[in-house]
PDB file of C-alpha atoms and ligand atoms in Angstrom:
ATOM      1  CA  MET C   1     185.769  -8.954 106.579  1.00 36.00           C
ATOM      2  CA  THR C   2     188.906  -8.222 107.930  1.00 37.00           C
ATOM      3  CA  GLU C   3     191.122  -4.336 107.569  1.00 40.00           C
ATOM      4  CA  GLN C   4     194.380  -6.655 106.985  1.00 41.00           C
ATOM      5  CA  THR C   5     195.335  -6.730 103.586  1.00 42.00           C
ATOM      6  CA  PRO C   6     196.789 -10.906 103.345  1.00 44.00           C
ATOM      7  CA  VAL C   7     200.562 -11.596 103.970  1.00 44.00           C
ATOM      8  CA  ASN C   8     201.253 -13.266 101.282  1.00 47.00           C
ATOM      9  CA  THR C   9     199.399 -11.658  99.009  1.00 46.00           C
ATOM     10  CA  GLN C  10     202.748  -8.944  99.031  1.00 48.00           C
ATOM     11  CA  THR C  11     205.132 -11.533  98.757  1.00 47.00           C
ATOM     12  CA  ALA C  12     203.284 -12.609  95.172  1.00 47.00           C
ATOM     13  CA  VAL C  13     202.865  -9.293  94.074  1.00 47.00           C
ATOM     14  CA  LYS C  14     206.674  -8.409  94.071  1.00 50.00           C
ATOM     15  CA  ALA C  15     207.181 -11.743  92.375  1.00 55.00           C
ATOM     16  CA  LEU C  16     205.640  -9.663  89.212  1.00 64.00           C
ATOM     17  CA  PRO C  17     207.304  -7.477  86.462  1.00 69.00           C
ATOM     18  CA  ASP C  18     204.128  -5.824  86.805  1.00 92.00           C
ATOM     19  CA  ALA C  19     203.990  -4.370  90.229  1.00 95.00           C
ATOM     20  CA  GLN C  20     203.961  -1.173  91.116  1.00 97.00           C
ATOM     21  CA  THR C  21     204.043   0.694  94.580  1.00 97.00           C
ATOM     22  CA  VAL C  22     201.013   2.542  96.197  1.00 98.00           C
ATOM     23  CA  THR C  23     202.296   5.983  96.945  1.00 98.00           C
ATOM     24  CA  GLU C  24     199.565   7.288  98.764  1.00 98.00           C
ATOM     25  CA  VAL C  25     195.705   6.529  99.415  1.00 98.00           C
ATOM     26  CA  THR C  26     192.558   8.900 100.277  1.00 98.00           C
ATOM     27  CA  HIS C  27     189.275   7.402 101.943  1.00 98.00           C
ATOM     28  CA  TRP C  28     186.605   9.633 100.854  1.00 98.00           C
ATOM     29  CA  THR C  29     183.470   8.604 101.970  1.00 98.00           C
ATOM     30  CA  ASP C  30     183.212   5.501 102.876  1.00 97.00           C
ATOM     31  CA  ARG C  31     182.100   3.834  99.953  1.00 97.00           C
ATOM     32  CA  LEU C  32     184.676   5.658  97.999  1.00 98.00           C
ATOM     33  CA  PHE C  33     188.633   6.098  97.709  1.00 98.00           C
ATOM     34  CA  SER C  34     191.308   7.411  95.866  1.00 98.00           C
ATOM     35  CA  PHE C  35     195.350   6.115  95.848  1.00 98.00           C
ATOM     36  CA  ARG C  36     197.869   7.175  94.054  1.00 98.00           C
ATOM     37  CA  CYS C  37     201.048   4.675  92.864  1.00 98.00           C
ATOM     38  CA  THR C  38     204.104   4.548  90.840  1.00 98.00           C
ATOM     39  CA  ARG C  39     204.289   4.753  87.067  1.00 97.00           C
ATOM     40  CA  PRO C  40     205.939   2.302  85.069  1.00 94.00           C
ATOM     41  CA  ALA C  41     208.554   4.289  83.055  1.00 89.00           C
ATOM     42  CA  SER C  42     207.453   2.855  79.730  1.00 91.00           C
ATOM     43  CA  LEU C  43     203.898   3.924  80.082  1.00 96.00           C
ATOM     44  CA  ARG C  44     202.347   6.244  77.832  1.00 97.00           C
ATOM     45  CA  PHE C  45     198.277   6.433  77.876  1.00 98.00           C
ATOM     46  CA  ARG C  46     196.353   8.765  76.247  1.00 97.00           C
ATOM     47  CA  SER C  47     193.885  11.201  78.691  1.00 97.00           C
ATOM     48  CA  GLY C  48     190.640   8.957  79.416  1.00 97.00           C
ATOM     49  CA  GLU C  49     192.433   5.874  79.056  1.00 97.00           C
ATOM     50  CA  PHE C  50     192.343   2.621  81.349  1.00 97.00           C
ATOM     51  CA  VAL C  51     194.654   0.534  82.730  1.00 97.00           C
ATOM     52  CA  MET C  52     193.682  -3.390  84.152  1.00 96.00           C
ATOM     53  CA  ILE C  53     195.002  -3.099  87.830  1.00 97.00           C
ATOM     54  CA  GLY C  54     194.358  -4.874  90.315  1.00 96.00           C
ATOM     55  CA  LEU C  55     196.360  -7.281  93.702  1.00 96.00           C
ATOM     56  CA  MET C  56     196.332 -11.458  93.726  1.00 92.00           C
ATOM     57  CA  GLY C  57     193.460 -13.204  94.553  1.00 89.00           C
ATOM     58  CA  ASP C  58     193.445 -16.072  97.092  1.00 87.00           C
ATOM     59  CA  PRO C  59     195.246 -19.149  96.912  1.00 89.00           C
ATOM     60  CA  ASP C  60     192.856 -22.036  95.056  1.00 89.00           C
ATOM     61  CA  PRO C  61     191.838 -24.308  98.167  1.00 91.00           C
ATOM     62  CA  LYS C  62     193.541 -27.365  95.747  1.00 92.00           C
ATOM     63  CA  THR C  63     197.084 -26.399  94.254  1.00 92.00           C
ATOM     64  CA  GLY C  64     197.569 -23.452  96.459  1.00 91.00           C
ATOM     65  CA  LYS C  65     198.861 -21.260  93.651  1.00 89.00           C
ATOM     66  CA  GLN C  66     197.389 -17.568  93.651  1.00 88.00           C
ATOM     67  CA  LYS C  67     195.831 -15.823  90.145  1.00 90.00           C
ATOM     68  CA  PRO C  68     195.968 -12.141  89.764  1.00 93.00           C
ATOM     69  CA  LEU C  69     191.991 -10.636  90.403  1.00 94.00           C
ATOM     70  CA  LEU C  70     192.354  -7.536  87.641  1.00 95.00           C
ATOM     71  CA  ARG C  71     189.580  -4.739  86.472  1.00 96.00           C
ATOM     72  CA  ALA C  72     189.105  -2.482  84.643  1.00 96.00           C
ATOM     73  CA  TYR C  73     190.237   1.127  86.224  1.00 97.00           C
ATOM     74  CA  SER C  74     189.669   4.604  83.719  1.00 98.00           C
ATOM     75  CA  ILE C  75     193.201   6.626  85.038  1.00 98.00           C
ATOM     76  CA  ALA C  76     192.395   9.540  86.607  1.00 98.00           C
ATOM     77  CA  SER C  77     195.930  11.194  86.719  1.00 98.00           C
ATOM     78  CA  PRO C  78     196.730  13.207  83.499  1.00 97.00           C
ATOM     79  CA  SER C  79     199.276  11.922  81.169  1.00 95.00           C
ATOM     80  CA  TRP C  80     201.688  14.288  82.551  1.00 95.00           C
ATOM     81  CA  ASP C  81     201.688  13.107  85.686  1.00 96.00           C
ATOM     82  CA  ASP C  82     205.145  11.620  87.467  1.00 96.00           C
ATOM     83  CA  GLU C  83     202.433   9.246  89.233  1.00 98.00           C
ATOM     84  CA  LEU C  84     198.821   7.103  88.426  1.00 98.00           C
ATOM     85  CA  GLU C  85     195.711   8.261  90.372  1.00 98.00           C
ATOM     86  CA  PHE C  86     192.824   5.500  90.177  1.00 98.00           C
ATOM     87  CA  TYR C  87     189.163   6.573  92.196  1.00 98.00           C
ATOM     88  CA  SER C  88     187.374   3.527  92.934  1.00 97.00           C
ATOM     89  CA  ILE C  89     183.844   2.765  94.750  1.00 97.00           C
ATOM     90  CA  LYS C  90     184.364   0.196  97.556  1.00 97.00           C
ATOM     91  CA  VAL C  91     182.316  -3.059  97.265  1.00 95.00           C
ATOM     92  CA  GLN C  92     182.263  -4.870 100.231  1.00 93.00           C
ATOM     93  CA  ASP C  93     181.948  -7.926  98.590  1.00 93.00           C
ATOM     94  CA  GLY C  94     183.284  -7.613  95.464  1.00 93.00           C
ATOM     95  CA  PRO C  95     186.354  -9.452  95.172  1.00 93.00           C
ATOM     96  CA  LEU C  96     188.599  -6.429  94.545  1.00 95.00           C
ATOM     97  CA  THR C  97     187.990  -3.183  96.296  1.00 96.00           C
ATOM     98  CA  SER C  98     187.054  -5.512  99.727  1.00 95.00           C
ATOM     99  CA  LYS C  99     190.553  -6.092  99.924  1.00 95.00           C
ATOM    100  CA  LEU C 100     192.038  -3.383  97.966  1.00 97.00           C
ATOM    101  CA  GLN C 101     190.192  -0.460  99.910  1.00 97.00           C
ATOM    102  CA  HIS C 102     192.875  -1.892 102.282  1.00 97.00           C
ATOM    103  CA  ILE C 103     195.600  -1.305 100.880  1.00 97.00           C
ATOM    104  CA  GLN C 104     198.410   1.069 102.209  1.00 98.00           C
ATOM    105  CA  PRO C 105     201.374   3.534 100.794  1.00 98.00           C
ATOM    106  CA  GLY C 106     204.611   1.851 100.301  1.00 97.00           C
ATOM    107  CA  GLU C 107     202.110  -2.074  99.877  1.00 97.00           C
ATOM    108  CA  GLN C 108     202.037  -2.766  96.134  1.00 96.00           C
ATOM    109  CA  ILE C 109     199.048  -3.446  93.146  1.00 97.00           C
ATOM    110  CA  ILE C 110     199.692  -5.633  89.864  1.00 97.00           C
ATOM    111  CA  LEU C 111     199.066  -2.741  86.938  1.00 97.00           C
ATOM    112  CA  ARG C 112     198.905  -4.317  83.467  1.00 96.00           C
ATOM    113  CA  PRO C 113     200.481  -1.421  81.195  1.00 94.00           C
ATOM    114  CA  LYS C 114     198.174  -1.327  77.960  1.00 96.00           C
ATOM    115  CA  PRO C 115     195.878   1.502  78.429  1.00 97.00           C
ATOM    116  CA  VAL C 116     193.110   1.478  76.110  1.00 97.00           C
ATOM    117  CA  GLY C 117     189.399   2.842  76.140  1.00 97.00           C
ATOM    118  CA  THR C 118     186.978   4.997  73.904  1.00 96.00           C
ATOM    119  CA  LEU C 119     186.839   8.408  76.251  1.00 98.00           C
ATOM    120  CA  VAL C 120     189.580  10.155  74.096  1.00 98.00           C
ATOM    121  CA  HIS C 121     189.678  13.115  72.257  1.00 97.00           C
ATOM    122  CA  ASP C 122     190.669  11.376  69.388  1.00 97.00           C
ATOM    123  CA  ALA C 123     186.888   9.117  69.193  1.00 97.00           C
ATOM    124  CA  LEU C 124     185.686  12.587  68.262  1.00 98.00           C
ATOM    125  CA  LEU C 125     184.904  14.995  65.746  1.00 98.00           C
ATOM    126  CA  PRO C 126     185.681  18.637  65.971  1.00 98.00           C
ATOM    127  CA  GLY C 127     183.052  20.661  67.815  1.00 98.00           C
ATOM    128  CA  LYS C 128     182.719  23.598  69.086  1.00 98.00           C
ATOM    129  CA  ARG C 129     181.199  22.249  72.657  1.00 98.00           C
ATOM    130  CA  LEU C 130     182.575  20.048  75.197  1.00 98.00           C
ATOM    131  CA  TRP C 131     180.082  17.755  77.537  1.00 98.00           C
ATOM    132  CA  PHE C 132     181.756  15.292  80.099  1.00 98.00           C
ATOM    133  CA  PHE C 133     178.946  13.329  81.317  1.00 98.00           C
ATOM    134  CA  ALA C 134     179.723  11.643  84.750  1.00 98.00           C
ATOM    135  CA  THR C 135     177.974  10.232  87.890  1.00 98.00           C
ATOM    136  CA  GLY C 136     179.671   8.191  90.543  1.00 97.00           C
ATOM    137  CA  THR C 137     183.385   6.563  90.124  1.00 97.00           C
ATOM    138  CA  GLY C 138     182.360   7.819  86.521  1.00 98.00           C
ATOM    139  CA  PHE C 139     184.038  10.713  87.084  1.00 98.00           C
ATOM    140  CA  ALA C 140     187.542   9.208  86.759  1.00 98.00           C
ATOM    141  CA  PRO C 141     188.478   9.953  83.851  1.00 98.00           C
ATOM    142  CA  PHE C 142     187.308  13.145  83.523  1.00 98.00           C
ATOM    143  CA  ALA C 143     189.424  13.759  86.404  1.00 98.00           C
ATOM    144  CA  SER C 144     192.013  12.684  83.374  1.00 98.00           C
ATOM    145  CA  LEU C 145     191.164  14.846  80.883  1.00 98.00           C
ATOM    146  CA  LEU C 146     190.367  17.941  82.755  1.00 98.00           C
ATOM    147  CA  ARG C 147     193.694  18.136  83.371  1.00 98.00           C
ATOM    148  CA  ASP C 148     194.892  17.977  79.603  1.00 97.00           C
ATOM    149  CA  PRO C 149     195.684  20.979  78.217  1.00 97.00           C
ATOM    150  CA  GLN C 150     194.395  19.915  74.970  1.00 97.00           C
ATOM    151  CA  THR C 151     190.691  19.558  76.261  1.00 98.00           C
ATOM    152  CA  PHE C 152     190.673  22.940  76.322  1.00 98.00           C
ATOM    153  CA  GLU C 153     192.892  24.023  73.194  1.00 97.00           C
ATOM    154  CA  ASP C 154     190.018  22.040  71.159  1.00 97.00           C
ATOM    155  CA  TYR C 155     186.880  23.002  72.855  1.00 98.00           C
ATOM    156  CA  GLU C 156     185.246  27.016  73.413  1.00 98.00           C
ATOM    157  CA  GLN C 157     183.057  25.844  76.726  1.00 98.00           C
ATOM    158  CA  VAL C 158     183.717  22.782  78.231  1.00 98.00           C
ATOM    159  CA  ILE C 159     181.046  21.327  81.137  1.00 98.00           C
ATOM    160  CA  ILE C 160     181.376  18.611  83.305  1.00 98.00           C
ATOM    161  CA  THR C 161     178.155  16.547  84.881  1.00 98.00           C
ATOM    162  CA  HIS C 162     178.918  15.417  88.573  1.00 98.00           C
ATOM    163  CA  THR C 163     175.653  13.266  89.628  1.00 98.00           C
ATOM    164  CA  CYS C 164     175.794  11.751  93.256  1.00 98.00           C
ATOM    165  CA  ARG C 165     173.788   9.771  95.454  1.00 98.00           C
ATOM    166  CA  ASP C 166     175.203  12.415  98.552  1.00 98.00           C
ATOM    167  CA  VAL C 167     177.329  15.542  98.797  1.00 98.00           C
ATOM    168  CA  ALA C 168     179.891  13.767 100.120  1.00 98.00           C
ATOM    169  CA  GLU C 169     180.557  12.209  97.186  1.00 98.00           C
ATOM    170  CA  LEU C 170     180.939  15.007  94.950  1.00 98.00           C
ATOM    171  CA  GLU C 171     183.680  15.618  96.934  1.00 98.00           C
ATOM    172  CA  TYR C 172     186.571  14.208  94.936  1.00 98.00           C
ATOM    173  CA  GLY C 173     185.229  15.638  91.881  1.00 98.00           C
ATOM    174  CA  ARG C 174     184.355  19.108  93.773  1.00 98.00           C
ATOM    175  CA  ARG C 175     187.720  19.504  94.710  1.00 98.00           C
ATOM    176  CA  LEU C 176     189.628  18.372  91.650  1.00 98.00           C
ATOM    177  CA  VAL C 177     187.612  21.206  89.792  1.00 98.00           C
ATOM    178  CA  GLU C 178     188.918  23.661  92.272  1.00 98.00           C
ATOM    179  CA  HIS C 179     191.895  22.624  92.145  1.00 98.00           C
ATOM    180  CA  ILE C 180     192.273  23.393  88.109  1.00 98.00           C
ATOM    181  CA  ARG C 181     190.769  26.964  88.960  1.00 97.00           C
ATOM    182  CA  THR C 182     193.170  27.733  91.371  1.00 97.00           C
ATOM    183  CA  ASP C 183     195.658  26.012  91.131  1.00 97.00           C
ATOM    184  CA  GLU C 184     198.737  28.223  89.741  1.00 97.00           C
ATOM    185  CA  MET C 185     200.272  24.763  87.805  1.00 96.00           C
ATOM    186  CA  MET C 186     197.795  24.561  86.455  1.00 97.00           C
ATOM    187  CA  GLY C 187     196.419  27.634  85.049  1.00 97.00           C
ATOM    188  CA  GLU C 188     200.357  28.404  83.671  1.00 97.00           C
ATOM    189  CA  LEU C 189     199.272  24.649  81.887  1.00 97.00           C
ATOM    190  CA  LEU C 190     195.798  24.526  81.047  1.00 97.00           C
ATOM    191  CA  GLY C 191     195.846  28.623  80.149  1.00 96.00           C
ATOM    192  CA  GLN C 192     194.595  31.284  82.400  1.00 95.00           C
ATOM    193  CA  GLU C 193     192.438  32.509  79.660  1.00 95.00           C
ATOM    194  CA  ASN C 194     190.805  29.090  79.310  1.00 96.00           C
ATOM    195  CA  LEU C 195     189.858  28.594  82.565  1.00 96.00           C
ATOM    196  CA  GLY C 196     186.739  30.568  81.907  1.00 96.00           C
ATOM    197  CA  LYS C 197     185.362  28.343  79.589  1.00 98.00           C
ATOM    198  CA  LEU C 198     185.157  25.695  82.897  1.00 98.00           C
ATOM    199  CA  THR C 199     182.220  24.615  84.525  1.00 98.00           C
ATOM    200  CA  TYR C 200     181.093  22.549  86.821  1.00 98.00           C
ATOM    201  CA  TYR C 201     177.458  21.235  87.330  1.00 98.00           C
ATOM    202  CA  PRO C 202     176.727  18.847  90.203  1.00 98.00           C
ATOM    203  CA  THR C 203     174.068  17.320  91.776  1.00 98.00           C
ATOM    204  CA  THR C 204     172.817  15.354  94.126  1.00 98.00           C
ATOM    205  CA  THR C 205     170.202  12.662  93.609  1.00 98.00           C
ATOM    206  CA  ARG C 206     169.573  11.451  98.047  1.00 98.00           C
ATOM    207  CA  GLU C 207     171.044  14.029  99.809  1.00 98.00           C
ATOM    208  CA  GLU C 208     169.597  17.980  99.677  1.00 96.00           C
ATOM    209  CA  SER C 209     172.083  19.999  98.110  1.00 97.00           C
ATOM    210  CA  LEU C 210     171.949  23.437  96.015  1.00 94.00           C
ATOM    211  CA  ARG C 211     171.260  21.211  92.659  1.00 97.00           C
ATOM    212  CA  MET C 212     169.566  18.207  93.025  1.00 98.00           C
ATOM    213  CA  GLY C 213     168.013  15.283  90.080  1.00 98.00           C
ATOM    214  CA  ARG C 214     169.717  12.933  87.808  1.00 98.00           C
ATOM    215  CA  ILE C 215     171.244  14.346  85.050  1.00 98.00           C
ATOM    216  CA  THR C 216     169.034  11.989  82.138  1.00 98.00           C
ATOM    217  CA  THR C 217     165.779  13.943  84.679  1.00 98.00           C
ATOM    218  CA  LEU C 218     167.899  17.594  84.246  1.00 98.00           C
ATOM    219  CA  LEU C 219     168.745  17.315  80.449  1.00 98.00           C
ATOM    220  CA  GLU C 220     164.883  16.106  79.350  1.00 97.00           C
ATOM    221  CA  ASP C 221     162.691  18.516  81.503  1.00 97.00           C
ATOM    222  CA  GLY C 222     165.489  21.565  80.258  1.00 97.00           C
ATOM    223  CA  THR C 223     166.454  22.468  83.665  1.00 98.00           C
ATOM    224  CA  LEU C 224     170.208  21.234  82.893  1.00 98.00           C
ATOM    225  CA  PHE C 225     170.352  23.758  80.202  1.00 98.00           C
ATOM    226  CA  ALA C 226     168.321  26.550  81.304  1.00 98.00           C
ATOM    227  CA  ASP C 227     170.227  26.813  84.146  1.00 98.00           C
ATOM    228  CA  LEU C 228     173.632  26.865  81.897  1.00 98.00           C
ATOM    229  CA  GLY C 229     171.631  29.295  79.736  1.00 97.00           C
ATOM    230  CA  ILE C 230     171.898  26.270  76.588  1.00 97.00           C
ATOM    231  CA  ASP C 231     169.574  26.562  73.614  1.00 95.00           C
ATOM    232  CA  GLY C 232     169.731  22.818  73.769  1.00 96.00           C
ATOM    233  CA  MET C 233     172.722  20.071  71.602  1.00 98.00           C
ATOM    234  CA  SER C 234     172.914  19.481  68.540  1.00 98.00           C
ATOM    235  CA  PRO C 235     175.600  17.643  66.184  1.00 98.00           C
ATOM    236  CA  ASP C 236     177.232  20.259  64.729  1.00 98.00           C
ATOM    237  CA  THR C 237     178.450  22.088  68.182  1.00 98.00           C
ATOM    238  CA  ASP C 238     178.334  19.835  70.935  1.00 98.00           C
ATOM    239  CA  ARG C 239     180.246  16.229  72.068  1.00 98.00           C
ATOM    240  CA  ALA C 240     180.093  14.340  74.360  1.00 98.00           C
ATOM    241  CA  MET C 241     181.358  12.175  77.021  1.00 98.00           C
ATOM    242  CA  VAL C 242     179.050   9.920  79.445  1.00 98.00           C
ATOM    243  CA  CYS C 243     180.668   7.194  82.548  1.00 98.00           C
ATOM    244  CA  GLY C 244     178.676   5.913  85.265  1.00 97.00           C
ATOM    245  CA  SER C 245     176.932   3.076  85.421  1.00 94.00           C
ATOM    246  CA  LEU C 246     174.906   0.957  82.450  1.00 94.00           C
ATOM    247  CA  GLY C 247     171.314   2.179  83.691  1.00 96.00           C
ATOM    248  CA  LEU C 248     173.139   5.872  83.188  1.00 97.00           C
ATOM    249  CA  ASN C 249     175.216   5.039  80.278  1.00 97.00           C
ATOM    250  CA  THR C 250     171.944   3.506  78.385  1.00 97.00           C
ATOM    251  CA  ASP C 251     169.952   6.316  79.219  1.00 98.00           C
ATOM    252  CA  LEU C 252     172.471   9.282  78.090  1.00 98.00           C
ATOM    253  CA  LYS C 253     172.435   7.139  75.268  1.00 98.00           C
ATOM    254  CA  ALA C 254     168.971   7.965  74.148  1.00 98.00           C
ATOM    255  CA  ILE C 255     168.746  10.895  75.007  1.00 98.00           C
ATOM    256  CA  LEU C 256     172.375  11.973  73.294  1.00 98.00           C
ATOM    257  CA  GLU C 257     170.678  10.158  70.347  1.00 98.00           C
ATOM    258  CA  SER C 258     166.867  12.365  70.461  1.00 98.00           C
ATOM    259  CA  PHE C 259     170.044  15.372  69.778  1.00 98.00           C
ATOM    260  CA  GLY C 260     170.958  14.119  66.522  1.00 98.00           C
ATOM    261  CA  LEU C 261     174.331  13.013  67.950  1.00 98.00           C
ATOM    262  CA  GLU C 262     175.575  10.048  67.151  1.00 98.00           C
ATOM    263  CA  GLU C 263     178.252   7.693  69.018  1.00 98.00           C
ATOM    264  CA  GLY C 264     182.136   7.651  67.731  1.00 98.00           C
ATOM    265  CA  ALA C 265     185.446   5.245  67.565  1.00 95.00           C
ATOM    266  CA  ASN C 266     188.324   5.889  67.975  1.00 94.00           C
ATOM    267  CA  SER C 267     187.940   4.344  64.676  1.00 95.00           C
ATOM    268  CA  ASP C 268     185.565   6.595  63.712  1.00 97.00           C
ATOM    269  CA  PRO C 269     184.701   8.985  65.245  1.00 98.00           C
ATOM    270  CA  LYS C 270     181.541  11.262  65.898  1.00 98.00           C
ATOM    271  CA  HIS C 271     180.101  13.161  68.483  1.00 98.00           C
ATOM    272  CA  TYR C 272     179.577  11.344  71.720  1.00 98.00           C
ATOM    273  CA  VAL C 273     181.544   8.097  73.050  1.00 98.00           C
ATOM    274  CA  VAL C 274     180.621   6.303  76.230  1.00 97.00           C
ATOM    275  CA  GLU C 275     182.466   3.900  79.686  1.00 95.00           C
ATOM    276  CA  LYS C 276     181.193   1.817  81.836  1.00 91.00           C
ATOM    277  CA  ALA C 277     182.636   3.366  85.176  1.00 88.00           C
ATOM    278  CA  PHE C 278     184.317   0.163  86.977  1.00 80.00           C
ATOM    279  CA  VAL C 279     181.934  -1.561  89.680  1.00 72.00           C
ATOM    280  CA  GLY C 280     182.705  -4.089  91.924  1.00 67.00           C
TER     281      GLY C 280
HETATM  282  P1  A2P B   1     169.929   8.468  92.800  1.00 64.00           P
HETATM  283  O1  A2P B   1     170.160   7.831  93.400  1.00 64.00           O
HETATM  284  O2  A2P B   1     168.389   7.950  91.729  1.00 64.00           O
HETATM  285  O3  A2P B   1     169.841   6.193  91.537  1.00 64.00           O
HETATM  286  P2  A2P B   1     175.669   4.950  92.069  1.00 64.00           P
HETATM  287  O4  A2P B   1     176.561   5.607  93.452  1.00 64.00           O
HETATM  288  O5  A2P B   1     173.823   3.842  92.676  1.00 64.00           O
HETATM  289  O6  A2P B   1     177.010   4.485  91.210  1.00 64.00           O
HETATM  290  O7  A2P B   1     174.691   6.295  91.294  1.00 64.00           O
HETATM  291  C1  A2P B   1     175.717   7.498  91.551  1.00 64.00           C
HETATM  292  C2  A2P B   1     174.372   8.208  90.497  1.00 64.00           C
HETATM  293  O8  A2P B   1     174.300   8.136  89.134  1.00 64.00           O
HETATM  294  C3  A2P B   1     172.864   8.309  91.660  1.00 64.00           C
HETATM  295  O9  A2P B   1     172.438  10.133  92.072  1.00 64.00           O
HETATM  296  C4  A2P B   1     172.373   7.469  91.260  1.00 64.00           C
HETATM  297  O10 A2P B   1     171.113   8.070  90.844  1.00 64.00           O
HETATM  298  C5  A2P B   1     172.716   7.966  89.539  1.00 64.00           C
HETATM  299  N1  A2P B   1     172.071   7.319  88.921  1.00 64.00           N
HETATM  300  C6  A2P B   1     172.386   5.241  88.425  1.00 64.00           C
HETATM  301  N2  A2P B   1     171.218   5.323  87.963  1.00 64.00           N
HETATM  302  C7  A2P B   1     171.054   6.545  86.893  1.00 64.00           C
HETATM  303  C8  A2P B   1     171.119   6.502  85.270  1.00 64.00           C
HETATM  304  N3  A2P B   1     170.293   5.220  84.740  1.00 64.00           N
HETATM  305  N4  A2P B   1     170.103   7.230  85.494  1.00 64.00           N
HETATM  306  C9  A2P B   1     170.978   8.537  85.788  1.00 64.00           C
HETATM  307  N5  A2P B   1     171.245   8.585  87.237  1.00 64.00           N
HETATM  308  C10 A2P B   1     171.281   7.634  87.441  1.00 64.00           C
END
């Protein structure tokens, strides 16, 4: 593993029409980082959607040609932001993130400006209470949705749960929620009176913290509802968006279905939607 970004990657990316410039990089832990980059003027997206981003791959040993190495990343910034933000895992032997984690401000990434995804308001029927269930970097689409005024206009209560292995991995989400609650501009944008609608429920599974356990366990044994003073979930009132590992998504889907909630899509809005957080 080298700490350097390959020199020829930068030269090649600059020639591409989809290149964007990195403006800021934050390393949260040795497994997690976030970065911001310029936004193509023409890029419009709905909060919660993802785009394909990446770098040029290594040259083919035979032909010397380089191909873009792209992965789906949820846009973590709100749609009104001038820049784009992404929140990523670092996988030391992952084809893309082993390189992407070393990106520096001023360097370029490839961004295909075609946003898509199911974690959007349009895929849910109107409801009273909106649940965001995130594990790990699955917080990213909700970082966008939590800064979207529609989230607070459409619902009476918004609950975000975030489960990570340890406390340090919660920090990106914790800071975002704190920013929403305390920043004057956020208060004006979302409506100061709406901020009380937001409940943040962080849990850890491998380090001691105020609340411990997988969110699936806390849902099944009723701890989550007892903690929040809620009677459970019903398709009449509750809507949910889920973003985490494949295992989390599968397990949570089964739990939501047990409450009578049905999976929705852009073309067929229902009670909940699911998307896999990027890994690799
Ligand atoms: P655990 O520590 O018990 O595996 P990761 O960092 O591996 O993506 O995991 C993020 C968080 O998601 C961890 O706290 C992990 O708990 C939790 N998690 C992983 N798989 C599931 C699952 N199937 N159901 C609920 N939580 C899960």
